[in-house]
mmCIF file with all atom_site columns, C-alpha atoms in Angstrom:
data_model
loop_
_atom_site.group_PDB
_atom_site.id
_atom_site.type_symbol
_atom_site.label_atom_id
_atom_site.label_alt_id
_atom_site.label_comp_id
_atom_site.label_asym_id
_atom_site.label_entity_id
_atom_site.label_seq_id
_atom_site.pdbx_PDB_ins_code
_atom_site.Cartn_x
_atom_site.Cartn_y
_atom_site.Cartn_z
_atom_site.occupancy
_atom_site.B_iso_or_equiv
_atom_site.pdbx_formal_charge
_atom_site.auth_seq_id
_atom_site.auth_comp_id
_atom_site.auth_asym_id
_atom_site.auth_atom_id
_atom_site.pdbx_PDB_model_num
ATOM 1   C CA . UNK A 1 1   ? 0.000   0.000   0.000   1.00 60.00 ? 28  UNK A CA 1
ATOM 2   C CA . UNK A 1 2   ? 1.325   3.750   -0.748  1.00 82.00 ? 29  UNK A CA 1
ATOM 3   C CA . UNK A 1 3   ? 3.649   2.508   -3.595  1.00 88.00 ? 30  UNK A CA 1
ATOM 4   C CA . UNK A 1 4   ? 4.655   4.996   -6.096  1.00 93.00 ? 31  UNK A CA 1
ATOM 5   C CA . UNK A 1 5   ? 4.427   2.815   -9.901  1.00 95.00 ? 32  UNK A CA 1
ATOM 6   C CA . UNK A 1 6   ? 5.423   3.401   -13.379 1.00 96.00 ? 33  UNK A CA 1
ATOM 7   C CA . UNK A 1 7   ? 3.567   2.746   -16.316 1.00 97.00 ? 34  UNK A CA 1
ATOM 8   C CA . UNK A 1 8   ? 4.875   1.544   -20.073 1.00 97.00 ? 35  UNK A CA 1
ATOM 9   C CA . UNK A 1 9   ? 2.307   2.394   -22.532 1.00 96.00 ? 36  UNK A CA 1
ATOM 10  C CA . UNK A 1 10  ? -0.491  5.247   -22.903 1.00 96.00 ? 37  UNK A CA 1
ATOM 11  C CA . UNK A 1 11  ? -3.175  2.661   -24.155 1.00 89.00 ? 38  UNK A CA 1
ATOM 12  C CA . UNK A 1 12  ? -6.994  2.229   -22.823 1.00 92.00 ? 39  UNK A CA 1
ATOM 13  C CA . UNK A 1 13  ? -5.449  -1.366  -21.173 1.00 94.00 ? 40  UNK A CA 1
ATOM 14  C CA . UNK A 1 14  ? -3.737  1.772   -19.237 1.00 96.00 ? 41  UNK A CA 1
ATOM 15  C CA . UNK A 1 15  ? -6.672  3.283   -17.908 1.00 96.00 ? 42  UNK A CA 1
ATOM 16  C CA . UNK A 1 16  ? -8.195  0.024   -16.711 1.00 96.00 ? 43  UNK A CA 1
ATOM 17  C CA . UNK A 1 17  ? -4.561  -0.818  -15.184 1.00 97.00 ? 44  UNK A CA 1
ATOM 18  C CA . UNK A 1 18  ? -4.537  2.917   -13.395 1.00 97.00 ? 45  UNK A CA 1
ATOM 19  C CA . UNK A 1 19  ? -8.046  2.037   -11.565 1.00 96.00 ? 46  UNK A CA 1
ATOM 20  C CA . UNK A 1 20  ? -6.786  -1.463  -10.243 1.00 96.00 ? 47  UNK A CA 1
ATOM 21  C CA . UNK A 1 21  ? -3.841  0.463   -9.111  1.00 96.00 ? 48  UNK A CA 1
ATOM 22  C CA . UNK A 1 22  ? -5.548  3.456   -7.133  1.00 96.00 ? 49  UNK A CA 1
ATOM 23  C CA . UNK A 1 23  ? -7.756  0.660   -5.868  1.00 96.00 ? 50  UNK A CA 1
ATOM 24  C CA . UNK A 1 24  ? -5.189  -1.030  -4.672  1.00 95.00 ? 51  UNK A CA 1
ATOM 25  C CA . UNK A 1 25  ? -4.045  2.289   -2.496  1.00 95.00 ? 52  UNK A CA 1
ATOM 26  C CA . UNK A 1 26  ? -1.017  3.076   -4.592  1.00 96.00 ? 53  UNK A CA 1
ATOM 27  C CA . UNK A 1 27  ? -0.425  5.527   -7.016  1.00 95.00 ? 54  UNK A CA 1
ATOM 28  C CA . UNK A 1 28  ? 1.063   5.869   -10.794 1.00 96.00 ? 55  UNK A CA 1
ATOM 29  C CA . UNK A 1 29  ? 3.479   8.317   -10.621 1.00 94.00 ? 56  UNK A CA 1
ATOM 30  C CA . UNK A 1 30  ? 4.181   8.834   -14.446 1.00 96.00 ? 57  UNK A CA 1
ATOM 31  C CA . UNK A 1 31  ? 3.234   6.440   -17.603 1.00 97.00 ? 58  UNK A CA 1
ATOM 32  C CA . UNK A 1 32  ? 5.940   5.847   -20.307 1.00 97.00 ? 59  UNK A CA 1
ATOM 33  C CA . UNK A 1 33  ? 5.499   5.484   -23.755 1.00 96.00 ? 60  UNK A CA 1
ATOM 34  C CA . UNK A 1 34  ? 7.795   5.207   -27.020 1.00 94.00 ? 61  UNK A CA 1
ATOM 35  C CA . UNK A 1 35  ? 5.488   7.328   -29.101 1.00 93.00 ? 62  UNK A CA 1
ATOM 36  C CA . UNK A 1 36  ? 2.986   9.396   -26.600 1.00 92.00 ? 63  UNK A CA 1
ATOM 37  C CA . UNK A 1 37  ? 0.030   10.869  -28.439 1.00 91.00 ? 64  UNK A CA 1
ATOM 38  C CA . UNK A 1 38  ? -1.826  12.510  -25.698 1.00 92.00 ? 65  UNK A CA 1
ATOM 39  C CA . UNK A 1 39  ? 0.059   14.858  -22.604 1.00 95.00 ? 66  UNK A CA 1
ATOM 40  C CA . UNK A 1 40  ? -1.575  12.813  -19.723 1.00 95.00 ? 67  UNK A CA 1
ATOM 41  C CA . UNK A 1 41  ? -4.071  10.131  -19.093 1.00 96.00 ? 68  UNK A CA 1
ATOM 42  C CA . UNK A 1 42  ? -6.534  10.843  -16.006 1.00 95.00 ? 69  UNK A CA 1
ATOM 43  C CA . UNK A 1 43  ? -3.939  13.870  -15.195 1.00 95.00 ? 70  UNK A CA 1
ATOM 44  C CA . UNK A 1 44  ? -1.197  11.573  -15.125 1.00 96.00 ? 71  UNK A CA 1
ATOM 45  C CA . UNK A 1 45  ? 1.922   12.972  -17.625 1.00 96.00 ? 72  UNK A CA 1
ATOM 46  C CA . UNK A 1 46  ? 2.922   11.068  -20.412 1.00 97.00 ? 73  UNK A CA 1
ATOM 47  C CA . UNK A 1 47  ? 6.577   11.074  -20.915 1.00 96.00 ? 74  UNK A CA 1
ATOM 48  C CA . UNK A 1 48  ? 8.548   10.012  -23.791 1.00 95.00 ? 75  UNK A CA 1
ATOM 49  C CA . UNK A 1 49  ? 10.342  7.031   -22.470 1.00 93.00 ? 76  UNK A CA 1
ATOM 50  C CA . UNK A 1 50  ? 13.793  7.570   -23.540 1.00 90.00 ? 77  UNK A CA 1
ATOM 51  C CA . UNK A 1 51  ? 13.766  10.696  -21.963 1.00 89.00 ? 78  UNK A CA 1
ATOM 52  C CA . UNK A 1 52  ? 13.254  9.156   -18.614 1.00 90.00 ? 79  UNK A CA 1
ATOM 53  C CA . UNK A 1 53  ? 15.890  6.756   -16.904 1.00 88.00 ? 80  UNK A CA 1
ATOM 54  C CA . UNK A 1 54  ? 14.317  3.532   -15.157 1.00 87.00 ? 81  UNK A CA 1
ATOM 55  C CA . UNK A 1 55  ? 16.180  2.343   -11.976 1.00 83.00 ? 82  UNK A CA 1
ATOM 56  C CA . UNK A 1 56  ? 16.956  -1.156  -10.811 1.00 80.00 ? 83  UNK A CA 1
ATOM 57  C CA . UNK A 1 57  ? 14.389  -0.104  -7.914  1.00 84.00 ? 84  UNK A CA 1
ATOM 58  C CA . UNK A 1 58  ? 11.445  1.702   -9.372  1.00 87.00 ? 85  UNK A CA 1
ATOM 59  C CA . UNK A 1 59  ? 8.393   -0.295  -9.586  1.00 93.00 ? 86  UNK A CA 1
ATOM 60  C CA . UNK A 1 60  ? 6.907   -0.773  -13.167 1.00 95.00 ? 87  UNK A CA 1
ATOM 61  C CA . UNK A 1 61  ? 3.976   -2.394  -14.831 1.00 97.00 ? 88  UNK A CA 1
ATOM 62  C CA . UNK A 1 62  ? 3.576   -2.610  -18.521 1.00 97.00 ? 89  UNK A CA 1
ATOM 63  C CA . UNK A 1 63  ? 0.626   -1.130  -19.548 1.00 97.00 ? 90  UNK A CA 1
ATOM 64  C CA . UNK A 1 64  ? 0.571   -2.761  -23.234 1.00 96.00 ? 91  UNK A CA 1
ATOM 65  C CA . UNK A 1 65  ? -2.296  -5.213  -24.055 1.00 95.00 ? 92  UNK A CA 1
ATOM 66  C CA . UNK A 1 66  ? 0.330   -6.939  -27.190 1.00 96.00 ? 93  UNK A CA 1
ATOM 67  C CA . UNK A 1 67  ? 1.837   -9.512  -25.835 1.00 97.00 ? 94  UNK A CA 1
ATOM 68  C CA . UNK A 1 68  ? 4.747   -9.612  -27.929 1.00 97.00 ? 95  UNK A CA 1
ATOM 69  C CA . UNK A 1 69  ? 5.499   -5.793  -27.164 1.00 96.00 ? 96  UNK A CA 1
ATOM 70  C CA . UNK A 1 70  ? 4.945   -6.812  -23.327 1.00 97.00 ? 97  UNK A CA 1
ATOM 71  C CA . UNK A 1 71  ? 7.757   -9.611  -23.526 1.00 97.00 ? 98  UNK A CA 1
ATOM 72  C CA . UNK A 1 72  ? 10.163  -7.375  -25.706 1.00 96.00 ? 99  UNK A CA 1
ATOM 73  C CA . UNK A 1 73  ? 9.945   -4.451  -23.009 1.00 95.00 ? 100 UNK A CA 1
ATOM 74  C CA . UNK A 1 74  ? 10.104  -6.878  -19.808 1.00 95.00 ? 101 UNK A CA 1
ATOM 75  C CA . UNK A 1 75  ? 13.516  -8.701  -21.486 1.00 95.00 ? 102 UNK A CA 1
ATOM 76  C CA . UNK A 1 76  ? 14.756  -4.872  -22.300 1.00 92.00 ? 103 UNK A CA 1
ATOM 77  C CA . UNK A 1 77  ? 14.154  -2.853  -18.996 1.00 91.00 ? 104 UNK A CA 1
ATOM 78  C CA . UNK A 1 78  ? 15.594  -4.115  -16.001 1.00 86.00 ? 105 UNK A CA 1
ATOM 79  C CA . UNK A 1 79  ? 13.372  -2.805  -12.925 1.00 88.00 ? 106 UNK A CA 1
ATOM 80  C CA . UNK A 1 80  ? 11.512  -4.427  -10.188 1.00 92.00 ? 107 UNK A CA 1
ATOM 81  C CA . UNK A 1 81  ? 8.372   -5.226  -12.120 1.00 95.00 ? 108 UNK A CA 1
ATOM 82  C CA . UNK A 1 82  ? 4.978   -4.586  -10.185 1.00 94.00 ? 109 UNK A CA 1
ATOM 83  C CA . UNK A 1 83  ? 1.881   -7.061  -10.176 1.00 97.00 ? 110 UNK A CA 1
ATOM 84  C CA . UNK A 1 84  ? -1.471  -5.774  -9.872  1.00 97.00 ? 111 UNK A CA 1
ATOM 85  C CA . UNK A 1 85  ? -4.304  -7.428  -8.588  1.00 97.00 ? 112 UNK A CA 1
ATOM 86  C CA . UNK A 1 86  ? -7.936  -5.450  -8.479  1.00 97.00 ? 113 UNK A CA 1
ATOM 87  C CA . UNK A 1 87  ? -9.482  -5.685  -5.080  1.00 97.00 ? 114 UNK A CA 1
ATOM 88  C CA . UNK A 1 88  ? -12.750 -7.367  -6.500  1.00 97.00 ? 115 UNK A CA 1
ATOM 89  C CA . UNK A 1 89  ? -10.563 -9.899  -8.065  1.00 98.00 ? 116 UNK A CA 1
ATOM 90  C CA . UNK A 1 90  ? -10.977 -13.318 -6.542  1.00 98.00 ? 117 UNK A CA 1
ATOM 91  C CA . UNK A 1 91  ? -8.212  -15.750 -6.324  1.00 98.00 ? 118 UNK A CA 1
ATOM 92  C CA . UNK A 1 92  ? -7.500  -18.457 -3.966  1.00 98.00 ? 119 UNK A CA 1
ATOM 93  C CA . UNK A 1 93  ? -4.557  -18.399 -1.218  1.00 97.00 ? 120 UNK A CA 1
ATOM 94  C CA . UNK A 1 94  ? -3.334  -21.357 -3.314  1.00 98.00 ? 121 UNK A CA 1
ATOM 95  C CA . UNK A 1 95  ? -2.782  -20.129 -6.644  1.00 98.00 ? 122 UNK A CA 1
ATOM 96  C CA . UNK A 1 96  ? 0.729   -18.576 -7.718  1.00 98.00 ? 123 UNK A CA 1
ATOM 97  C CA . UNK A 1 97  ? 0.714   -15.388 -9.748  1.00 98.00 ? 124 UNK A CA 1
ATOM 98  C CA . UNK A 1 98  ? 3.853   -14.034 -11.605 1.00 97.00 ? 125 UNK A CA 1
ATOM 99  C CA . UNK A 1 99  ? 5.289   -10.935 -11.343 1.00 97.00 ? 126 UNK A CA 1
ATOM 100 C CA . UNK A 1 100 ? 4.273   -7.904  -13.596 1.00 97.00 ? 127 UNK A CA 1
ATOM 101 C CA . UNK A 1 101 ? 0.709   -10.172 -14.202 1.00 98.00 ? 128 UNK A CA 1
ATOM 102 C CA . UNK A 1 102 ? -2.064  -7.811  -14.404 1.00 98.00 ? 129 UNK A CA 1
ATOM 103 C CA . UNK A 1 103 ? -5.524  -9.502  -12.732 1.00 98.00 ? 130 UNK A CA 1
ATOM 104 C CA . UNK A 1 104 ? -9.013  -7.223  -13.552 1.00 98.00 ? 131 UNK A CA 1
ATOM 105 C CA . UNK A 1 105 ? -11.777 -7.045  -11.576 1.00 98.00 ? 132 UNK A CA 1
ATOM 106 C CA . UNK A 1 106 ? -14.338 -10.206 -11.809 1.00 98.00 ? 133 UNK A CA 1
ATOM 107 C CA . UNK A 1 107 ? -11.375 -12.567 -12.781 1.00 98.00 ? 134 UNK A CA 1
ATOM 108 C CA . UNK A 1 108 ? -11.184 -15.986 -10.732 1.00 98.00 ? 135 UNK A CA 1
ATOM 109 C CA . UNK A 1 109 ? -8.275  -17.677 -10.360 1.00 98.00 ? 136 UNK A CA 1
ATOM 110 C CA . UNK A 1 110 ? -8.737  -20.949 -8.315  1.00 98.00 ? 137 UNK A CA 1
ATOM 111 C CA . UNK A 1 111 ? -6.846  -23.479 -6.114  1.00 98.00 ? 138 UNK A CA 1
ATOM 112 C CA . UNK A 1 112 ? -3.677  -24.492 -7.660  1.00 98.00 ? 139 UNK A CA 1
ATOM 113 C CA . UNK A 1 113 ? -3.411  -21.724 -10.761 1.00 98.00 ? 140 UNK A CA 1
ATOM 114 C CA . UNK A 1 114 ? -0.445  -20.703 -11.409 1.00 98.00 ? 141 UNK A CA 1
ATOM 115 C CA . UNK A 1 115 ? -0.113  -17.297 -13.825 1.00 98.00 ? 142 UNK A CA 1
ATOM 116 C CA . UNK A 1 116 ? 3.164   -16.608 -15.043 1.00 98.00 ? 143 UNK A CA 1
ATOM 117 C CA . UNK A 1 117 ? 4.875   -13.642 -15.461 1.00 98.00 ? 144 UNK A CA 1
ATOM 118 C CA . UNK A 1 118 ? 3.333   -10.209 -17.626 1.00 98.00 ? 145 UNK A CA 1
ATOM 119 C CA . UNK A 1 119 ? 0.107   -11.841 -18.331 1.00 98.00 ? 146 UNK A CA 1
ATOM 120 C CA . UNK A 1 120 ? -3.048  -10.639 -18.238 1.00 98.00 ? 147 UNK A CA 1
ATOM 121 C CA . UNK A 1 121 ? -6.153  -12.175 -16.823 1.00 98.00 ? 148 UNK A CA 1
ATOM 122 C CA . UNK A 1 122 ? -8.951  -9.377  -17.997 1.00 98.00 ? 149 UNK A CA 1
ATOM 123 C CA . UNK A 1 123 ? -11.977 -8.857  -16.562 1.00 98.00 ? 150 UNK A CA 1
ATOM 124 C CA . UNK A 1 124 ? -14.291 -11.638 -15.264 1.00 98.00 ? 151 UNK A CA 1
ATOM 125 C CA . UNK A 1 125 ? -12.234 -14.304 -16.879 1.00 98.00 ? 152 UNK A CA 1
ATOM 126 C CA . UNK A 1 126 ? -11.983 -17.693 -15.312 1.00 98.00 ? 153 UNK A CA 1
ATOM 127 C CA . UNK A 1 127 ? -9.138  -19.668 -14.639 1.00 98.00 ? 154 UNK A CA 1
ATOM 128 C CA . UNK A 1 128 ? -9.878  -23.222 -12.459 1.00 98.00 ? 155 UNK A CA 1
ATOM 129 C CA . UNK A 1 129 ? -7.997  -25.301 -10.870 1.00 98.00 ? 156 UNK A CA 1
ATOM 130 C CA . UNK A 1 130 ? -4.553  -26.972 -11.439 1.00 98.00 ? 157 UNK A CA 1
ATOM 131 C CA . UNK A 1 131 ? -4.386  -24.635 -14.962 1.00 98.00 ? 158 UNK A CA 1
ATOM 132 C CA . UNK A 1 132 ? -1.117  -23.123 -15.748 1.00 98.00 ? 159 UNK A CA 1
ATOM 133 C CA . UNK A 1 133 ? -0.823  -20.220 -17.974 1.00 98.00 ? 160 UNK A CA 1
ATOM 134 C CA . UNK A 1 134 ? 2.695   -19.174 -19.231 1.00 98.00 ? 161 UNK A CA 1
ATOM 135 C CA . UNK A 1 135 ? 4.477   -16.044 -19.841 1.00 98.00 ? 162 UNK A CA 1
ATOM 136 C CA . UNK A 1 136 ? 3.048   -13.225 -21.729 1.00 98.00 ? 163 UNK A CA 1
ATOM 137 C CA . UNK A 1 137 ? -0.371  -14.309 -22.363 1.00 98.00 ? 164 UNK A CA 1
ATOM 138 C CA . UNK A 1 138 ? -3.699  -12.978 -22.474 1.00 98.00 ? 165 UNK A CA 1
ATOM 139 C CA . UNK A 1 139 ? -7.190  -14.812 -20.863 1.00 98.00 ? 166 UNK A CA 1
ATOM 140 C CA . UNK A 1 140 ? -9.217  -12.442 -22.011 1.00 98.00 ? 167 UNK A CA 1
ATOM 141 C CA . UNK A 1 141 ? -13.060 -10.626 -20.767 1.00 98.00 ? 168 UNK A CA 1
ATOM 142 C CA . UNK A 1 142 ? -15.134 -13.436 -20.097 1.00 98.00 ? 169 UNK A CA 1
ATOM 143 C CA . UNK A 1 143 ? -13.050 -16.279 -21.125 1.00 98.00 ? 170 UNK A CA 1
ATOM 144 C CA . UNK A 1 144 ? -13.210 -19.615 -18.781 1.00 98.00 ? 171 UNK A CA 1
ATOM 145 C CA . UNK A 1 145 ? -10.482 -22.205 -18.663 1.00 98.00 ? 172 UNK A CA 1
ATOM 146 C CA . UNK A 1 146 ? -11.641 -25.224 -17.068 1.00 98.00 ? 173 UNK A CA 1
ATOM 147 C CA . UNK A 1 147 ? -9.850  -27.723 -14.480 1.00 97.00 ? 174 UNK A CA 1
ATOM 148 C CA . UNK A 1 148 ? -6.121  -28.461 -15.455 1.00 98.00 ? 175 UNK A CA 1
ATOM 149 C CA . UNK A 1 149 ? -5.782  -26.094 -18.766 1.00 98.00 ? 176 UNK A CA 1
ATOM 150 C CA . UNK A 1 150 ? -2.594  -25.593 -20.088 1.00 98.00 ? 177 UNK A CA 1
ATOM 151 C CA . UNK A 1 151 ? -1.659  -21.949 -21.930 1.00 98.00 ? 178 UNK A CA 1
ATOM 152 C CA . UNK A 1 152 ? 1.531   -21.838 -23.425 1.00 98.00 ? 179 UNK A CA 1
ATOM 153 C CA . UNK A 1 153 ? 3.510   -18.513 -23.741 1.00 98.00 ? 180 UNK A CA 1
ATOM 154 C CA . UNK A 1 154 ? 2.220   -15.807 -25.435 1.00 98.00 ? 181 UNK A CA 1
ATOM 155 C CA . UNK A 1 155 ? -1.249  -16.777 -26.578 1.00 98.00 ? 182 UNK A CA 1
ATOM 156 C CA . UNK A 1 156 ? -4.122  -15.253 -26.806 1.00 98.00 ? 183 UNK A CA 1
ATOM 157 C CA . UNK A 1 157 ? -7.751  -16.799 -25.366 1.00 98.00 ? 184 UNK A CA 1
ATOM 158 C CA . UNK A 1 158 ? -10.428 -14.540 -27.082 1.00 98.00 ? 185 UNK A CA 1
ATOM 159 C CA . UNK A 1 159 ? -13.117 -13.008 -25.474 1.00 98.00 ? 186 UNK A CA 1
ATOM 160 C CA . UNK A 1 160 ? -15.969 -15.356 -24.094 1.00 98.00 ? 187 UNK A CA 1
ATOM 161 C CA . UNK A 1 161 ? -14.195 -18.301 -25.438 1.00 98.00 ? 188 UNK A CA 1
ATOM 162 C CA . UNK A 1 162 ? -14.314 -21.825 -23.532 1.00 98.00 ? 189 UNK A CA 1
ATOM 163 C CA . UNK A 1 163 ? -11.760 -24.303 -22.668 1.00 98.00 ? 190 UNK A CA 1
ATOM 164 C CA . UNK A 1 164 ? -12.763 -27.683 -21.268 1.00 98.00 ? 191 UNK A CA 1
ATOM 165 C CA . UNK A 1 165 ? -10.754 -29.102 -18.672 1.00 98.00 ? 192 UNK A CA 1
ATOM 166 C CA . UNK A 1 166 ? -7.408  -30.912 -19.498 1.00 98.00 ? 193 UNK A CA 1
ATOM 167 C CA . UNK A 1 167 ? -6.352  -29.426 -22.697 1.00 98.00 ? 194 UNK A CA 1
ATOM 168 C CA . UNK A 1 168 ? -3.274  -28.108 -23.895 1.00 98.00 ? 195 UNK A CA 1
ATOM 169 C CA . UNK A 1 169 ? -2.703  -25.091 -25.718 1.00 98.00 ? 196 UNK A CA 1
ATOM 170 C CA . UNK A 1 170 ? 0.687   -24.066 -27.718 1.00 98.00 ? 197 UNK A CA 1
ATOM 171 C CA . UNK A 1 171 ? 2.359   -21.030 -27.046 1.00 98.00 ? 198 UNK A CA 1
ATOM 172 C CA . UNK A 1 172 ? 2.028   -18.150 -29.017 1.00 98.00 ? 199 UNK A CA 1
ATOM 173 C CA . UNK A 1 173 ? -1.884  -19.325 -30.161 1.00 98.00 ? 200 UNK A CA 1
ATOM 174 C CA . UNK A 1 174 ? -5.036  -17.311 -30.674 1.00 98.00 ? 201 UNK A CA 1
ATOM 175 C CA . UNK A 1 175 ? -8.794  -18.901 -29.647 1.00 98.00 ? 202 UNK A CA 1
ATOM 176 C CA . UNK A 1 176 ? -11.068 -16.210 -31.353 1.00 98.00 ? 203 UNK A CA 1
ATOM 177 C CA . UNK A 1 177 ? -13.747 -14.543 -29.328 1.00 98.00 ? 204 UNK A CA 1
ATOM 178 C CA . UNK A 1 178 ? -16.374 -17.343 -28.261 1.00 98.00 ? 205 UNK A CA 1
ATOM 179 C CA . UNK A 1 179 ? -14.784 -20.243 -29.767 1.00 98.00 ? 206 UNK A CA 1
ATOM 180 C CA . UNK A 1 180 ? -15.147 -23.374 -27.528 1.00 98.00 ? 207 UNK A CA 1
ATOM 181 C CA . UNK A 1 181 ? -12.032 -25.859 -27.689 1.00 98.00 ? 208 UNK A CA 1
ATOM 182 C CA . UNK A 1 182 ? -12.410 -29.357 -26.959 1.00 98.00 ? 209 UNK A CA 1
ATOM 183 C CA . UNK A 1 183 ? -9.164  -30.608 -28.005 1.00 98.00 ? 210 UNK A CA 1
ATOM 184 C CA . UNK A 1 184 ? -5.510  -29.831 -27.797 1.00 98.00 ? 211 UNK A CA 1
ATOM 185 C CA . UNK A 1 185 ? -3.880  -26.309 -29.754 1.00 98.00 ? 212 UNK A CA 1
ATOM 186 C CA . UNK A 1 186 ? -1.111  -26.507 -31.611 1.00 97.00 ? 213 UNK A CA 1
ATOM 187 C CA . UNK A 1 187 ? 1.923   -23.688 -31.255 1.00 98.00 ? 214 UNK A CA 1
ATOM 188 C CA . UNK A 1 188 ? 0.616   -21.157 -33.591 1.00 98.00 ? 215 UNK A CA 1
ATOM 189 C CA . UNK A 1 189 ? -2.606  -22.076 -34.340 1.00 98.00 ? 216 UNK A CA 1
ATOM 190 C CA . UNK A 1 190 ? -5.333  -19.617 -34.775 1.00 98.00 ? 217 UNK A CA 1
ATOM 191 C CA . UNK A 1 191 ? -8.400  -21.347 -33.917 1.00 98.00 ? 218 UNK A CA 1
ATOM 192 C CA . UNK A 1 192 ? -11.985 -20.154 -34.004 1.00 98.00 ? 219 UNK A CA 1
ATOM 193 C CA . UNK A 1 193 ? -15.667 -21.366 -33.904 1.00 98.00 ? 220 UNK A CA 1
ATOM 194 C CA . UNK A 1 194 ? -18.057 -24.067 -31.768 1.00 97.00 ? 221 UNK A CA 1
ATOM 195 C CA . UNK A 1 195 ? -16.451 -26.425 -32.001 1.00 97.00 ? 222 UNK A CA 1
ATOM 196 C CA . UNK A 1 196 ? -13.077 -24.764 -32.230 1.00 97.00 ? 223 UNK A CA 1
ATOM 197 C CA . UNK A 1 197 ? -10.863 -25.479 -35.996 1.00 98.00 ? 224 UNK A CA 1
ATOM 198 C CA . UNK A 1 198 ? -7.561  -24.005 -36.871 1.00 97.00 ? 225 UNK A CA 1
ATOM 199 C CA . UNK A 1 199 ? -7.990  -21.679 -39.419 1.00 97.00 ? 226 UNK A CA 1
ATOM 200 C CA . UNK A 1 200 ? -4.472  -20.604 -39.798 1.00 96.00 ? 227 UNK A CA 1
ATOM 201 C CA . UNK A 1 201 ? -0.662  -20.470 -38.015 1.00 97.00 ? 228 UNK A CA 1
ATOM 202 C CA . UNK A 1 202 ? 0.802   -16.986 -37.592 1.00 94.00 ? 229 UNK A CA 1
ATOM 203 C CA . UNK A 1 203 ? 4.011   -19.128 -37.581 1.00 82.00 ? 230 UNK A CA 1
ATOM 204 C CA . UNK A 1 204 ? 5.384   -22.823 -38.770 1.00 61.00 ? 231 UNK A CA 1
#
């Protein structure tokens, strides 16, 4: 309580991040940003981010809903990164969370989770038991991940999309809004639709 945080990036993903954090009792002392269109967001000051030097010890959150952009910045800056959690989150004593993870309001994360680091679990997405979800990725609004669900790095669950328990998903994926997925993901695979196909692979 009564940190002082840094931002990265003067998105709208921002502005939900700068409510969990004031919730939360701290404060964001500036937000960064490589190309800033805008002087300040909710009378915070933008600043062009090579024009400000980032110490070891400053707390800092990127604020960057691209999860590729999230892992380049995170392996370029070296500060202590900051994990937010809203207050009307709910997630069990028993679940592990990564550092730099954003977690909205509404999200569950139950008994035996574990997040990893600069994810994002949006707002009122589910994550159940024994799942794992791995670096960089995004469980997006609404999305529920079933018992023992497996997210590799990077990938993307859509909005309102379904995952029954026990599957495994590649990293570096993307379930379209709403699709339901009843068998495993390949690395890659853009999959989309009830039940979920593979459309295409952003990579192979």
């Amino acid at each position: 309580m009564g940190n002082k945080v840094l931002l990265y990036g003067a998105s709208g993903h921002c502005k939900v991040i700068i409510d969990s954090v004031h919730l939360m009792g701290d404060t964001v002392e500036a937000i960064l940003d490589d190309t800033p269109q805008r002087a300040s967001i909710f009378d915070i000051p933008v600043i062009q981010a090579k024009e400000y030097s980032i110490a070891k010890e400053d707390l800092l959150a990127i604020s960057i809903g691209n999860n590729r952009v999230r892992k380049i910045i995170s392996e370029k800056i070296n500060a202590k990164y900051y994990t937010i959690i809203h207050p009307k989150a709910i997630i069990s004593k028993h679940a592990s969370i990564g550092e730099g993870t954003v977690v909205m309001a509404g999200a569950i994360i139950n008994p035996d989770a574990v997040i990893g680091r600069h994810s994002i679990v949006n707002t009122g997405a589910v994550i159940d038991h024994d799942c794992h979800i791995g670096d960089y990725a995004h469980i997006s609004p609404n999305a529920s991940l079933a018992g023992d669900v497996i997210v590799g790095e990077g990938t993307q669950v859509g909005i309102g999309a379904s995952v029954i328990q026990g599957i495994r998903i590649g990293k570096w994926a993307i379930i379209g809004a709403g699709a339901v997925i009843v068998k495993d993901v390949e690395d890659y695979a853009v999959v989309v639709g009830n039940p979920g196909k593979v459309i295409k692979y952003t990579e192979k």
